[in-house]
Amino acid sequence: MFFQILDILGTIAFAISGVLIALNKKMDPFGVLIIAFVTAVGGGSLRDVLIGIQPVSWMTNMTYVYVIFGATVFAVLFRNKLNYLRKSLFLFDTIGIGLYTVVGIEKGIVADLHPIICISLGTMTACFGGVIRDILCNEIPVIFRKEIYATACILGGLTYFLLREFMSDTNFVFVIAGIIVIVVRLLAVKFRISLPSLYKDKP
Amino acid sequence: MFFQILDILGTIAFAISGVLIALNKKMDPFGVLIIAFVTAVGGGSLRDVLIGIQPVSWMTNMTYVYVIFGATVFAVLFRNKLNYLRKSLFLFDTIGIGLYTVVGIEKGIVADLHPIICISLGTMTACFGGVIRDILCNEIPVIFRKEIYATACILGGLTYFLLREFMSDTNFVFVIAGIIVIVVRLLAVKFRISLPSLYKDKP
Amino acid sequence: MFFQILDILGTIAFAISGVLIALNKKMDPFGVLIIAFVTAVGGGSLRDVLIGIQPVSWMTNMTYVYVIFGATVFAVLFRNKLNYLRKSLFLFDTIGIGLYTVVGIEKGIVADLHPIICISLGTMTACFGGVIRDILCNEIPVIFRKEIYATACILGGLTYFLLREFMSDTNFVFVIAGIIVIVVRLLAVKFRISLPSLYKDKP
């Protein structure tokens, strides 16, 4: 139940981030809704299709559909006021990537895949909704260019597989892994930490 | 038989719309052919993959392949004369989205999915070939920015599920739904109706 | 064994071509790794998903993952020296498309698909990693614009199905088809042959 609520909060945050970018591109109402959707479910859909879980998750669980639709309408109506929510949205989004990472890892484990593949699936679940959103908006995906984002997911995934060696309660290990993702991202943003640049000149 | 012919006319129209955009981007013959293909079969392929119908439809029905190939050669050869066909092409394209919408809804129903998901699948079938075409051509997808297009598909889908409550002949209901898509789009273009803008200034 | 080595050389070449383009776009280390990955496995993943081979190939064979990771680190560290390797890289890349084409055709045959579809799958395997790479980098895919590249794959595929009529040793026919792809591409680049332009003015 607790997880379900967090999952929904994450989905809301992802959908709203899609709405804000779509509005910025002056899309029409249909475009805004689609961008909200792909941001929220794109990463999970890609994961499901690559593993072979079909129909993909959001097609068999209407909760996502209603939540994303509601979040989109809310975000469009109150878009001028969303600035006041900036901090909450950032927090939701961060909770979202923590949860999505854990969900992705779990699906990989259920499909009996190698830990490295499972970590990739977790990262994909958390990050590729945003990648597809950016492609549909004709931008180079933001996560390829800056910010600790995917890296937090990867660290969370590594934590999961390390801890599992020592602990038998996998649910507890999942919680820890999700928290690692969230804490790494919060710290990285607070202290402006980013991946070391590959370029001598400032990008 | 009658439906088959309409389906082929729709496929031709989609393929030709791809050719025209690819020529505009100065693509080489291979690029033109690929863009024609993805415009015609991209939406259906995405639908099939998300549901889990594999190999995707066009791989097991060579008619599509031949029709798209023929339409591409035709469109390249007579591209300077296609202006004269502008009205016919628009009509084919509109028939195409009507049919593709109905086909998508039907596949969703066969897969036992929720009506909202079925309507999404119908809309995806009709619209996402164009979305993938625009992404490959490095454009923001046109359907996110203007025109009643997806909206017509959604209205057709809603009509289907409403009428099905009262009518037992689902084939007849499918025909009505397809006609609704076509009529809504024709009326929207004729009277320049578009979705209400979300922006105060003109986009 | 011999094929395995060629396959790995091809994968390395594809990964490195991804790294070079990602560095050019000033991506961060995570972005560079992802672009290397999609360039190397994107075409095969698309093929597997469209046919219905899931989990997709690279998820069940860790060799690819290690090779791509190693090639990425190597290419990032020695990126200033890769100019000296330009010819080797071009050769690896060409071997790569030859092999990827043959692998794609074979998967299509195993799935019992029409020869034209099999040739499409071979071409897709060889070319669509580069297409996805270019889309993620916000470019019109280079293979739609110039160079004999896909055409070499298609000619190799045609050769395969023609020769199979007369020869019973399909392995040998596969080798010939792969060599045709490689030779056509090498000759096309050496003699600057490209597809006939569809445009009167120079593109």
CSV table of C-alpha atoms in Angstrom, one decimal, chain B residues 58-129:
chain,number,residue,atom,x,y,z
B,58,TRP,CA,3.3,-6.5,-42.1
B,59,MET,CA,5.9,-9.3,-41.8
B,60,THR,CA,3.3,-12.0,-42.4
B,61,ASN,CA,1.3,-10.3,-45.1
B,62,MET,CA,3.3,-9.5,-48.2
B,63,THR,CA,0.5,-7.4,-49.7
B,64,TYR,CA,1.5,-4.4,-47.6
B,65,VAL,CA,5.1,-4.7,-48.7
B,66,TYR,CA,4.2,-4.8,-52.4
B,67,VAL,CA,1.7,-2.0,-52.1
B,68,ILE,CA,4.1,0.3,-50.2
B,69,PHE,CA,6.9,-0.4,-52.7
B,70,GLY,CA,4.7,0.3,-55.6
B,71,ALA,CA,3.3,3.5,-54.1
B,72,THR,CA,6.8,4.7,-53.4
B,73,VAL,CA,8.0,4.1,-56.9
B,74,PHE,CA,4.9,5.8,-58.3
B,75,ALA,CA,5.2,8.8,-56.0
B,76,VAL,CA,8.9,9.3,-56.8
B,77,LEU,CA,8.3,9.1,-60.5
B,78,PHE,CA,5.3,11.4,-60.6
B,79,ARG,CA,6.2,13.7,-57.7
B,80,ASN,CA,5.9,16.8,-59.7
B,81,LYS,CA,2.4,15.9,-60.7
B,82,LEU,CA,1.2,14.8,-57.2
B,83,ASN,CA,-0.1,18.3,-56.7
B,84,TYR,CA,-3.0,17.5,-59.0
B,85,LEU,CA,-3.7,14.5,-56.7
B,86,ARG,CA,-3.6,16.6,-53.5
B,87,LYS,CA,-7.4,16.2,-52.9
B,88,SER,CA,-7.4,12.5,-53.7
B,89,LEU,CA,-4.4,11.9,-51.4
B,90,PHE,CA,-6.1,13.8,-48.6
B,91,LEU,CA,-9.2,11.7,-49.0
B,92,PHE,CA,-7.2,8.4,-49.0
B,93,ASP,CA,-5.2,9.6,-46.0
B,94,THR,CA,-8.5,10.3,-44.2
B,95,ILE,CA,-9.9,6.9,-45.2
B,96,GLY,CA,-6.7,5.5,-44.0
B,97,ILE,CA,-6.9,6.9,-40.5
B,98,GLY,CA,-10.5,5.8,-40.2
B,99,LEU,CA,-9.6,2.2,-41.1
B,100,TYR,CA,-6.4,2.1,-39.1
B,101,THR,CA,-8.3,3.3,-36.0
B,102,VAL,CA,-10.9,0.5,-36.4
B,103,VAL,CA,-8.2,-2.1,-36.9
B,104,GLY,CA,-6.3,-1.0,-33.8
B,105,ILE,CA,-9.5,-1.0,-31.7
B,106,GLU,CA,-10.3,-4.5,-32.9
B,107,LYS,CA,-6.8,-5.9,-32.0
B,108,GLY,CA,-7.2,-4.4,-28.5
B,109,ILE,CA,-10.5,-6.1,-28.1
B,110,VAL,CA,-9.2,-9.4,-29.2
B,111,ALA,CA,-6.4,-9.0,-26.7
B,112,ASP,CA,-9.1,-8.4,-24.1
B,113,LEU,CA,-7.9,-5.0,-23.1
B,114,HIS,CA,-9.9,-2.1,-21.4
B,115,PRO,CA,-11.9,0.1,-23.8
B,116,ILE,CA,-9.7,3.1,-23.0
B,117,ILE,CA,-6.6,1.1,-24.0
B,118,CYS,CA,-8.4,-0.1,-27.1
B,119,ILE,CA,-9.1,3.5,-28.1
B,120,SER,CA,-5.5,4.4,-27.5
B,121,LEU,CA,-4.4,1.5,-29.7
B,122,GLY,CA,-6.7,2.6,-32.5
B,123,THR,CA,-5.3,6.1,-32.3
B,124,MET,CA,-1.8,4.8,-32.1
B,125,THR,CA,-2.3,2.7,-35.2
B,126,ALA,CA,-3.6,5.7,-37.1
B,127,CYS,CA,-1.2,8.3,-35.9
B,128,PHE,CA,2.1,6.9,-34.8
B,129,GLY,CA,3.4,6.0,-38.3
